[in-house]
Coordinates of C-alpha atoms and ligand atoms in Angstrom, one line a residue:
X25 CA -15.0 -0.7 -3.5
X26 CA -15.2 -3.0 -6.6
X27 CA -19.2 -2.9 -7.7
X28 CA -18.1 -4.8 -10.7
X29 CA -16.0 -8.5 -10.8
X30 CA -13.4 -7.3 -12.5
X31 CA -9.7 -7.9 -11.7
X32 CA -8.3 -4.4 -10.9
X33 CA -4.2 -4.2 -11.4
X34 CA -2.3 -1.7 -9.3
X35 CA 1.3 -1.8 -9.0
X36 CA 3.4 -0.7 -5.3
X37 CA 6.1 1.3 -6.9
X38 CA 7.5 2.1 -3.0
X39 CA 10.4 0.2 -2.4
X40 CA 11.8 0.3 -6.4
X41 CA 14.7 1.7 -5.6
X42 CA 15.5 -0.1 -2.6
X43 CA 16.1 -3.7 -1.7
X44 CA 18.9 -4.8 -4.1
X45 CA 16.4 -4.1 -6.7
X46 CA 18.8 -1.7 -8.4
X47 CA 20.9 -4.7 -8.9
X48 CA 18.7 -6.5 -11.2
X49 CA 18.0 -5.8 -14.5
X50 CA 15.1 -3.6 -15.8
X51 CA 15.8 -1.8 -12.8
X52 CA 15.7 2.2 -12.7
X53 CA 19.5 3.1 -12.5
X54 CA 20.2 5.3 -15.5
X55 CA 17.4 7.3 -14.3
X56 CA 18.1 10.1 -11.8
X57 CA 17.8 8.6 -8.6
X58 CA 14.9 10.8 -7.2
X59 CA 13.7 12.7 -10.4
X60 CA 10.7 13.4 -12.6
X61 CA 11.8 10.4 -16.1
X62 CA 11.3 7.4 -14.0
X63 CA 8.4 7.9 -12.6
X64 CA 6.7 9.8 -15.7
X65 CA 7.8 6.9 -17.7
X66 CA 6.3 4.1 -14.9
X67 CA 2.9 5.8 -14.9
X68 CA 2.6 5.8 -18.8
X69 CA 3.8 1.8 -18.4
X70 CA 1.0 1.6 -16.0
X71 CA -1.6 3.5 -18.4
X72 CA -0.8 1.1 -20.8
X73 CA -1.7 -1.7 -19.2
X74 CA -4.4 0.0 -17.5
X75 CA -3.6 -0.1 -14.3
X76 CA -6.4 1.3 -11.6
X77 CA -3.8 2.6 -9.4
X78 CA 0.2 3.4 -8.6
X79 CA 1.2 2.8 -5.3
X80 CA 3.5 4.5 -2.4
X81 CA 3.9 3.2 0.8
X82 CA 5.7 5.3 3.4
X83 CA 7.9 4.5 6.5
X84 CA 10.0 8.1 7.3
X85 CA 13.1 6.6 8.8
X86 CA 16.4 4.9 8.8
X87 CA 16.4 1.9 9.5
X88 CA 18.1 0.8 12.9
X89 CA 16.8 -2.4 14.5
X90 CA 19.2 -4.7 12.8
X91 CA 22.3 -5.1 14.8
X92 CA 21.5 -2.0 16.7
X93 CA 22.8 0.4 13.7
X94 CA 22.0 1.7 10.5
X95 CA 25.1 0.8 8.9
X96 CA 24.2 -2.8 7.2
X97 CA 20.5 -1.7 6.0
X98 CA 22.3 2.0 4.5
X99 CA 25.5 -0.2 2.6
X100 CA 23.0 -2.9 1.2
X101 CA 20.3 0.1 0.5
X102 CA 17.5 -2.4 2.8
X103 CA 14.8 -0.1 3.0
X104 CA 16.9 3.1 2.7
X105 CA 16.8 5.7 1.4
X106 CA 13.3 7.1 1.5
X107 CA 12.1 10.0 -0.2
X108 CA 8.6 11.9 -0.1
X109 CA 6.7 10.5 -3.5
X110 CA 4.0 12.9 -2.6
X111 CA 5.3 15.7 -5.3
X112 CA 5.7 13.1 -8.1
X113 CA 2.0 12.1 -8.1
X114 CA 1.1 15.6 -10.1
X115 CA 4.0 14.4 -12.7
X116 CA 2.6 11.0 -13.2
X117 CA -1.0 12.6 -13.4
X118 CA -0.1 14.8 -16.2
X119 CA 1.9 11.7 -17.6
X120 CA -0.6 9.2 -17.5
X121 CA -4.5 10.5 -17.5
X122 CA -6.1 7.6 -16.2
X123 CA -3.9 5.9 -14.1
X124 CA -4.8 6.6 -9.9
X125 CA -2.2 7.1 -7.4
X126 CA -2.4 5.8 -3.8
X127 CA -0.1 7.6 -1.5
X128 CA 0.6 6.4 2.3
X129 CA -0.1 8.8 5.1
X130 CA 0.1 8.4 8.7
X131 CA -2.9 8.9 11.4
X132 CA -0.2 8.4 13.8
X133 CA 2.3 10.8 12.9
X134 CA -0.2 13.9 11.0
X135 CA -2.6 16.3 11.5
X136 CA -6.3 15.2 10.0
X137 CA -6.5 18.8 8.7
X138 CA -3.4 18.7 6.9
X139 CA -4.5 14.7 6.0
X140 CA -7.9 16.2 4.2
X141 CA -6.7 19.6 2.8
X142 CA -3.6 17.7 1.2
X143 CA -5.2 14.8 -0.5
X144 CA -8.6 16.8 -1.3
X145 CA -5.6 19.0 -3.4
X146 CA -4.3 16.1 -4.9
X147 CA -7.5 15.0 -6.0
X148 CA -8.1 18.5 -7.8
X149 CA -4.7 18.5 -9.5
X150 CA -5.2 14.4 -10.7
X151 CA -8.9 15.0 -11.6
X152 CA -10.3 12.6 -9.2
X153 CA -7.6 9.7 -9.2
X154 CA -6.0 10.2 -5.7
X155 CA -6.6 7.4 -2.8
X156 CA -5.1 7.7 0.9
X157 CA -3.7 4.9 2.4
X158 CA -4.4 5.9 6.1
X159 CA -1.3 4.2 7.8
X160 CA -1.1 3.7 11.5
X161 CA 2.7 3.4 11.5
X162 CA 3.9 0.5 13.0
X163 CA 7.7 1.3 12.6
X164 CA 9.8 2.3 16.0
X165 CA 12.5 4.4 14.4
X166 CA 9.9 6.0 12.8
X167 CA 8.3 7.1 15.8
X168 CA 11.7 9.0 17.0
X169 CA 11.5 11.1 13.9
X170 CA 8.2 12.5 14.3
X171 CA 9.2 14.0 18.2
X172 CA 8.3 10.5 19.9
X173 CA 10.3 9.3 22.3
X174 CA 8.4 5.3 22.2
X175 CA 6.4 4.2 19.4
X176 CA 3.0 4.3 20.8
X177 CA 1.3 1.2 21.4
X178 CA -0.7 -0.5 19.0
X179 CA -4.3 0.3 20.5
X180 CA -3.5 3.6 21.2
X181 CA -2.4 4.0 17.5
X182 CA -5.6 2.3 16.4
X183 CA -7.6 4.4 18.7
X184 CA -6.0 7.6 17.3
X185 CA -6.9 6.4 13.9
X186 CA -10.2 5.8 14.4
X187 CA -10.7 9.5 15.3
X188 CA -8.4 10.5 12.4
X189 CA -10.5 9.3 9.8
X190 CA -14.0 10.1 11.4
X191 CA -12.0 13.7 11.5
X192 CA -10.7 13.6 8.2
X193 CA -14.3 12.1 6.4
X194 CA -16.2 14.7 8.1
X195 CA -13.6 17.7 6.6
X196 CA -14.3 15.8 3.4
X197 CA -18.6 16.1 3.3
X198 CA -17.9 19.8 5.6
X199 CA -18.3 21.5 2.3
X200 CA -21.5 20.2 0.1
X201 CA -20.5 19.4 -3.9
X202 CA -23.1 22.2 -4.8
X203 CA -21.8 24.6 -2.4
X204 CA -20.1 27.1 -5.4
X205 CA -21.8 28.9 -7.3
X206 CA -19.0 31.2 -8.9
X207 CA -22.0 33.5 -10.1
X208 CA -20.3 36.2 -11.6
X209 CA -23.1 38.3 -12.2
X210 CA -25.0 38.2 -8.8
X211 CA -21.1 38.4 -7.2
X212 CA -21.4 35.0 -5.0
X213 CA -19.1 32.6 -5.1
X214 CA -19.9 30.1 -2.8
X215 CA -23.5 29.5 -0.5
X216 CA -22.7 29.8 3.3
X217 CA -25.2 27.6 4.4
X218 CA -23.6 24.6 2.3
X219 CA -20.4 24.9 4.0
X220 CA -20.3 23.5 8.0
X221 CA -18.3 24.0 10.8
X222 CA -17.2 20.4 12.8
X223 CA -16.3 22.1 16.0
X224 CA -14.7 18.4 16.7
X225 CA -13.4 18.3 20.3
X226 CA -12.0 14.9 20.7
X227 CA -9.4 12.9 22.6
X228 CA -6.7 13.5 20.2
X229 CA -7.6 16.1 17.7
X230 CA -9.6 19.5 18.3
X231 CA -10.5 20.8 15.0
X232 CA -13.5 23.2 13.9
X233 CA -13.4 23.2 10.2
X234 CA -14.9 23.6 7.8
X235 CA -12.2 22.7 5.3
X236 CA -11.4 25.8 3.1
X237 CA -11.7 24.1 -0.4
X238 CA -13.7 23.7 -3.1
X239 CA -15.2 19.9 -3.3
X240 CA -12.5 17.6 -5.4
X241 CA -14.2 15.9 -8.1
X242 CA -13.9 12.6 -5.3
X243 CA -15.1 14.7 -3.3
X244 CA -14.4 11.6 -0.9
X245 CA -10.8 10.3 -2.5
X246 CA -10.6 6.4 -2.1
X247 CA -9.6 5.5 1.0
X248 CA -7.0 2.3 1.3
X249 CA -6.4 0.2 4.8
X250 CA -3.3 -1.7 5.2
X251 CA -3.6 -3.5 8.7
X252 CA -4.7 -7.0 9.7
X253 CA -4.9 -7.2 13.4
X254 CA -8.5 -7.2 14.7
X255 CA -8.6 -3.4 15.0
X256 CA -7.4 -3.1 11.6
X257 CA -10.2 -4.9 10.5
X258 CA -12.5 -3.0 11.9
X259 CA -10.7 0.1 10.7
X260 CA -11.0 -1.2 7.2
X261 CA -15.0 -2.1 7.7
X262 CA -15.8 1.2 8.9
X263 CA -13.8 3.5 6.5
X264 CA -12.3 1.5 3.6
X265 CA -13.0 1.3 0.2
X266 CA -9.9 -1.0 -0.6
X267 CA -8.0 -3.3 2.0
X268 CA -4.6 -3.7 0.7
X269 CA -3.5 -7.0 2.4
X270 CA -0.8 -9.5 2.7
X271 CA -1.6 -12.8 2.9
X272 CA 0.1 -16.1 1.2
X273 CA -2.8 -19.4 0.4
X274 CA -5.7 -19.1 -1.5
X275 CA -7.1 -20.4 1.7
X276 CA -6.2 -17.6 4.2
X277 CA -7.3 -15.1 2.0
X278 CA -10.8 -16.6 1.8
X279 CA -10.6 -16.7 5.2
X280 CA -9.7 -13.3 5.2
X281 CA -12.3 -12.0 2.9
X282 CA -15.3 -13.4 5.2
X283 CA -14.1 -11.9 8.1
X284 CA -14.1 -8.7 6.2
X285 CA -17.7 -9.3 4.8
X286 CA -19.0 -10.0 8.3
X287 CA -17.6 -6.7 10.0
X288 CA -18.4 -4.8 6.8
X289 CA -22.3 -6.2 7.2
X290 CA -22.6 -5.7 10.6
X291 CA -21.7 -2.3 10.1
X292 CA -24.1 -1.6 7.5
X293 CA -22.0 -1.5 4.7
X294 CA -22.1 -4.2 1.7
X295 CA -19.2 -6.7 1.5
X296 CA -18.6 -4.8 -2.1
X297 CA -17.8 -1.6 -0.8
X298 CA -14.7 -2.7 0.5
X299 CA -12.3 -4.6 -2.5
X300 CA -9.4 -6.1 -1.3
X301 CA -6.0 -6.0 -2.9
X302 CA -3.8 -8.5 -2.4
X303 CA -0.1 -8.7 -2.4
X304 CA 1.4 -10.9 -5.2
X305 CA 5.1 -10.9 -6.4
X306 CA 5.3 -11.7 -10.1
X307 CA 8.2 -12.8 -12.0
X308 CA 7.0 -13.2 -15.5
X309 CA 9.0 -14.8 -18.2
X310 CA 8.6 -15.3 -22.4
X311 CA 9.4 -18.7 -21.6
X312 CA 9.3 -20.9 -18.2
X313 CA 13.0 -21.3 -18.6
X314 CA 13.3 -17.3 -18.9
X315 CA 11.1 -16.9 -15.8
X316 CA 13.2 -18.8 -13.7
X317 CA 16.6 -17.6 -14.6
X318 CA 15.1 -13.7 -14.1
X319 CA 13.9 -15.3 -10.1
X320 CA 17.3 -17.0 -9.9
X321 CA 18.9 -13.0 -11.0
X322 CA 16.7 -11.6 -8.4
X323 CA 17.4 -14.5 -5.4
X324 CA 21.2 -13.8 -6.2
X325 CA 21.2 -10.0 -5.5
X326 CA 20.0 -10.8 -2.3
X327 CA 22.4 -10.5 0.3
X328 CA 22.1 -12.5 2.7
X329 CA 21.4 -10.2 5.8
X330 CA 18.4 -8.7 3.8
X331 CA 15.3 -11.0 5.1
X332 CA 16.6 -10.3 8.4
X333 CA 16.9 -6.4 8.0
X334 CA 13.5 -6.7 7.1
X335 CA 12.3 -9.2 9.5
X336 CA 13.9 -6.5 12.0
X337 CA 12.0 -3.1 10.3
X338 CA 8.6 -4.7 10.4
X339 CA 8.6 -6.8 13.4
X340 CA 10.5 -4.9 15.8
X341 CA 12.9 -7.5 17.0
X342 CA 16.8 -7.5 16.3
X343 CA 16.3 -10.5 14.3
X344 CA 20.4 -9.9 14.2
X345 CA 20.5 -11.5 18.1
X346 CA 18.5 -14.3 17.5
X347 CA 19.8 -17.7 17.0
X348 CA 18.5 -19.0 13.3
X349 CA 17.9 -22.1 15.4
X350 CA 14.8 -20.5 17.1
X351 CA 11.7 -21.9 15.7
X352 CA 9.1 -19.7 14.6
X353 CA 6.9 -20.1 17.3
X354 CA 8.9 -19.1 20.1
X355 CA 10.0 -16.1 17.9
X356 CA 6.1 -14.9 17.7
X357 CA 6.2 -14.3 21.4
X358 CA 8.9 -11.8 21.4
X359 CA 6.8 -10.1 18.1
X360 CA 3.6 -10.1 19.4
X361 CA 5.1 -8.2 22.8
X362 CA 6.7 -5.4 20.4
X363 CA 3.0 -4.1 19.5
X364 CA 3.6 -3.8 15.8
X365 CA 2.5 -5.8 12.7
X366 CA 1.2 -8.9 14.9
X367 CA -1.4 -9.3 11.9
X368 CA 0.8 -10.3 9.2
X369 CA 3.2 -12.3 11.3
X370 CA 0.9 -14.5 13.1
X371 CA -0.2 -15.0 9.0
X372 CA 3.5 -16.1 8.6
X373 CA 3.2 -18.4 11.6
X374 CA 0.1 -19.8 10.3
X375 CA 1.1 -20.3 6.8
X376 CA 4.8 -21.8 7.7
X377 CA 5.6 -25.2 7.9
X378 CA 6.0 -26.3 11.2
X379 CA 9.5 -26.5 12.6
X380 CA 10.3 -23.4 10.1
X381 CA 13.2 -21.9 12.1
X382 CA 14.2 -17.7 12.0
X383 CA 16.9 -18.4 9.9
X384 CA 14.6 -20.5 7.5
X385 CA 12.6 -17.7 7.6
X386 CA 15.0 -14.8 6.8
X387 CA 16.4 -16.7 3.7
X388 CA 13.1 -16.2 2.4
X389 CA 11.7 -13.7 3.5
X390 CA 12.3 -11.0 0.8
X391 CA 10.9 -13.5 -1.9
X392 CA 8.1 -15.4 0.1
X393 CA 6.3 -12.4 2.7
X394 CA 3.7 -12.5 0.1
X395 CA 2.1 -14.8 -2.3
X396 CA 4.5 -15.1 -5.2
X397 CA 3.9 -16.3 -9.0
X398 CA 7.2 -17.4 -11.3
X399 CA 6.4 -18.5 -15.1
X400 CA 5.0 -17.8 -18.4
X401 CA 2.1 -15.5 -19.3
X402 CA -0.5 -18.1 -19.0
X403 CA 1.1 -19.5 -15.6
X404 CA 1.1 -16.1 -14.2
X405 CA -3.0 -15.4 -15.3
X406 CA -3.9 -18.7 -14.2
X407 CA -2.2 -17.6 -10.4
X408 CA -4.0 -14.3 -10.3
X409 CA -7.4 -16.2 -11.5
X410 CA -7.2 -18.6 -8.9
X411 CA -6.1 -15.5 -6.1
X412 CA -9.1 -13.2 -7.3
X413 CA -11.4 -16.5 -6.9
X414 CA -10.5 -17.0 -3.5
X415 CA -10.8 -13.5 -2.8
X416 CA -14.5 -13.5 -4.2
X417 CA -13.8 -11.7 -7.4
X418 CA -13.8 -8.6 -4.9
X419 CA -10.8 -6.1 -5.7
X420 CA -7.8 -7.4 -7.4
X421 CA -4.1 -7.9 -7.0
X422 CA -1.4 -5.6 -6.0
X423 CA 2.3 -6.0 -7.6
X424 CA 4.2 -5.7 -4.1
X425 CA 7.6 -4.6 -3.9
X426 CA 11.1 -6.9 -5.3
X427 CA 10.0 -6.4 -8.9
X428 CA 12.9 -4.0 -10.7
X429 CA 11.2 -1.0 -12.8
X430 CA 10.8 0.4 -14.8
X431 CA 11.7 -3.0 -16.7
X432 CA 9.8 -5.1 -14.5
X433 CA 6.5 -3.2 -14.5
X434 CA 6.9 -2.9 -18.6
X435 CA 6.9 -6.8 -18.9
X436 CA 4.1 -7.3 -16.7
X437 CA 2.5 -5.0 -19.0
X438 CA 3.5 -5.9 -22.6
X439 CA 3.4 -10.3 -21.3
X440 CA 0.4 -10.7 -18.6
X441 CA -2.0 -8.3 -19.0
X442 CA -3.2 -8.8 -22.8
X443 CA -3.6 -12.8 -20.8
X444 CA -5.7 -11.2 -18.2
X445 CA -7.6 -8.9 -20.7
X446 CA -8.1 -12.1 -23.5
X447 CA -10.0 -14.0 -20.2
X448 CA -11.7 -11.5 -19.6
X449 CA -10.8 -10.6 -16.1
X450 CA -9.2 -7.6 -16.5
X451 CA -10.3 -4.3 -18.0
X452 CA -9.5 -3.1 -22.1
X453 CA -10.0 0.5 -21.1
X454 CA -10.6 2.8 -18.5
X455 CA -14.0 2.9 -17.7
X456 CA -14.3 6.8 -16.2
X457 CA -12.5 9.5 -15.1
X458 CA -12.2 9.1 -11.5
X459 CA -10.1 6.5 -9.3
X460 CA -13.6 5.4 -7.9
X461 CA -15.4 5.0 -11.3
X462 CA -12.4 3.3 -12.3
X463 CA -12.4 0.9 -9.6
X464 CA -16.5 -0.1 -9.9
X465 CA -16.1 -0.7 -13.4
Ligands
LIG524 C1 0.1 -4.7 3.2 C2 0.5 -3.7 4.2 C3 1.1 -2.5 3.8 C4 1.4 -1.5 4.7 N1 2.0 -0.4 4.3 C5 2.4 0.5 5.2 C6 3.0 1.7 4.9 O1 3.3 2.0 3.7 N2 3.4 2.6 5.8 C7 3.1 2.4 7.2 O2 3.5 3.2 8.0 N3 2.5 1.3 7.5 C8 2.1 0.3 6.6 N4 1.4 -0.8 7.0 C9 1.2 -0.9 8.4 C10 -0.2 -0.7 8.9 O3 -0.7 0.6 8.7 C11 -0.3 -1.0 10.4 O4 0.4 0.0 11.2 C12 0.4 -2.3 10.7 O5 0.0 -3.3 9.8 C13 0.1 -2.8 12.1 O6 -1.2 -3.0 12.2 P1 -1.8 -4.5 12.3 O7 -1.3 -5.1 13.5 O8 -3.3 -4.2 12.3 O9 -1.5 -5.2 11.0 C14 1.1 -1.8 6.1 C15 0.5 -3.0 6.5 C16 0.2 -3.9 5.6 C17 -0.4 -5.2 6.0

């Protein structure tokens, strides 16, 4: 939701450690790998610069597609390894007291009792500043770790979700926000008749509730979509109060917004309860020269292998078997039959010149997935003013993975964001408590 125009920050700290990243410099090495400093340390960064909201994506798995094996994505740490960030939001939160954390959680792969008890927690022990990204899972090694044998196909994923969160919203409102009383004198702690059973029997899930906790401040914790295909869309317009999306032209994302507005309307909701997020990769510099040599640091610790170990993860396809000849087009068919992020690569199709081969495509893939800004301060604002435009001044922007942290983050911070604040797009201070109040303001 984004009641207000402002530009809301947030900053995807999942793939940090990954992705040659702890090659560059600012990166997090010197830290312990998976401990408390770094992530402590990234949150106050992100308070500073007051961020709305820290951001974890999640894919549980080796990965395997490439060539077959997990040995070239493990050597050139592609996507691997992968830890649980769930038990570092608390840290951050008592780090950072504004600052709202977004964690990834599958409808595919858990239970929408554990999915509401767990984040309904986390909203306790932040003090309202927890949002779930509800995930459907589009990953096939994924799908082998969680007892599947085949990744399930994409509309029965969708079709599970859609149940997941109707399951998981109704847990959410089964126990009213005056419900406890705590009166110590009469000896009642909570009113019965504000507290109500689901006895949900569905296709997927059979759950009877109510949910045995007392109301988060939330209450509802900020719910984030990530998926473009048509029933991701609709996912997003029934549920969402943030789209987190990948798109790459000021063009496609207006595009992008209106079909959001129209399936948001016709489901009578208002085109500002959803804000949308978008992807942007910034490499920010003092000087233009400086912001070039830190993208020419970053383009140099790529091997070359990693667009197509990532091509692989997300689309499914051993991009290793593929000539680099094939054109783009004819590689669409083969994604499209694999039932997995169709929505963001028919956006890559759409957005490529044509004649753009695989092997074009997998040079670049790591640096150009997603919109991407290189230059000073004032180059980097004016890039985010013209994004947030086309979006309709209607969320914000999303730092997306391939920025090194904590140095990284801590430039963004200390260069761009006083440019942002001084044009008045993005916010001095924190406005409320909560993640929501936070994000309206
Ligand atoms: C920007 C973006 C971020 C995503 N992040 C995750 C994630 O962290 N974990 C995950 O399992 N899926 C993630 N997904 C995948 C979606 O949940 C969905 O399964 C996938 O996009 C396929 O659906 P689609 O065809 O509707 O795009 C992400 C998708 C997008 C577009």
């Amino acid at each position: 939701m984004s009641a207000s125009e402002t530009l809301h920050l947030a900053a995807d700290l999942s793939f940090v450690h990954t992705d040659h990243l702890w090659r560059t410099s600012g990166s997090w090495v010197g830290y312990q790998y998976y401990g408390p400093d770094f992530y402590e340390e990234a949150a106050r960064i992100a308070e500073r610069g007051i961020l709305d909201m820290l951001f974890f994506g999640d894919a549980a798995e080796t990965p395997e597609l490439f060539g077959g094996n997990y040995d070239t994505a493990v050597r050139l740490g592609v996507r691997w390894p992968k830890h649980d960030m769930m038990p570092m939001i608390p840290l951050m939160a008592r780090a950072a007291p504004h600052v709202g954390f977004g964690l990834s959680m599958s409808t595919t792969y858990h239970h929408p009792f554990h999915v509401a008890r767990l984040f309904s927690s986390l909203d306790h022990i932040t003090g309202g500043r927890m949002a779930w990204n509800a995930v459907t899972s589009a990953y096939k090694n994924e799908a082998a770790n969680w007892g599947f044998d085949t990744m399930l196909p994409s509309a029965e994923r969708y079709d599970r979700a859609r149940e997941h969160l109707k399951v998981v919203t109704d847990l959410w409102a089964s126990v009213e926000s005056d419900a406890i009383l705590m009166d110590r004198e009469a000896g009642v702690f909570a009113d019965p008749s504000k507290i109500h059973l689901l006895n949900h029997r569905g296709k997927h899930f059979n759950v009877r509730g109510p949910l045995p906790v007392i109301p988060s401040p939330q209450g509802r914790p900020v719910i984030v979509q990530a998926g473009q295909s048509a029933d991701g869309m609709d996912l997003a317009a029934t549920y969402a109060d943030l789209q987190f999306v990948v798109r790459r032209t000021p063009a496609s994302m207006a595009e992008h917004r209106a079909v959001l507005d129209r399936l948001a309307v016709e489901r009578g909701r208002s085109a500002r309860d959803i804000g949308v997020l978008w992807q942007l990769r910034v490499q920010v510099g003092r000087s233009e020269a400086e912001a070039r040599a830190k993208e020419r640091f970053f383009l140099d610790a790529l091997p070359p292998e990693a667009g197509l170990i990532e091509l692989s993860f997300q689309y499914g396809v051993d991009f290793s078997g593929i000539s680099p000849e094939m054109r783009l087009d004819d590689a669409a068919e083969l994604v499209r039959a694999q039932n997995v992020h169709w929505g963001s690569f028919l956006e890559i199709v759409e957005t490529e010149p044509p004649g753009t081969t695989v092997g074009d495509l997998g040079r670049r893939f790591i640096s150009e997935r997603s919109a991407h800004v290189v230059g000073t301060p004032a180059q980097v604002a004016d890039r985010f003013e013209e994004l947030h435009e086309a979006g309709g001044r209607n969320g914000g922007i999303i730092l997306t993975k391939s920025f090194a942290a904590p140095g990284g983050l801590r430039d963004f911070v200390e260069l761009v964001v006083p440019e942002l604040q001084r044009r008045g797009l993005s916010k001095r201070r924190y406005a409320g408590t909560t993640l929501r109040e936070n994000l309206n303001a």
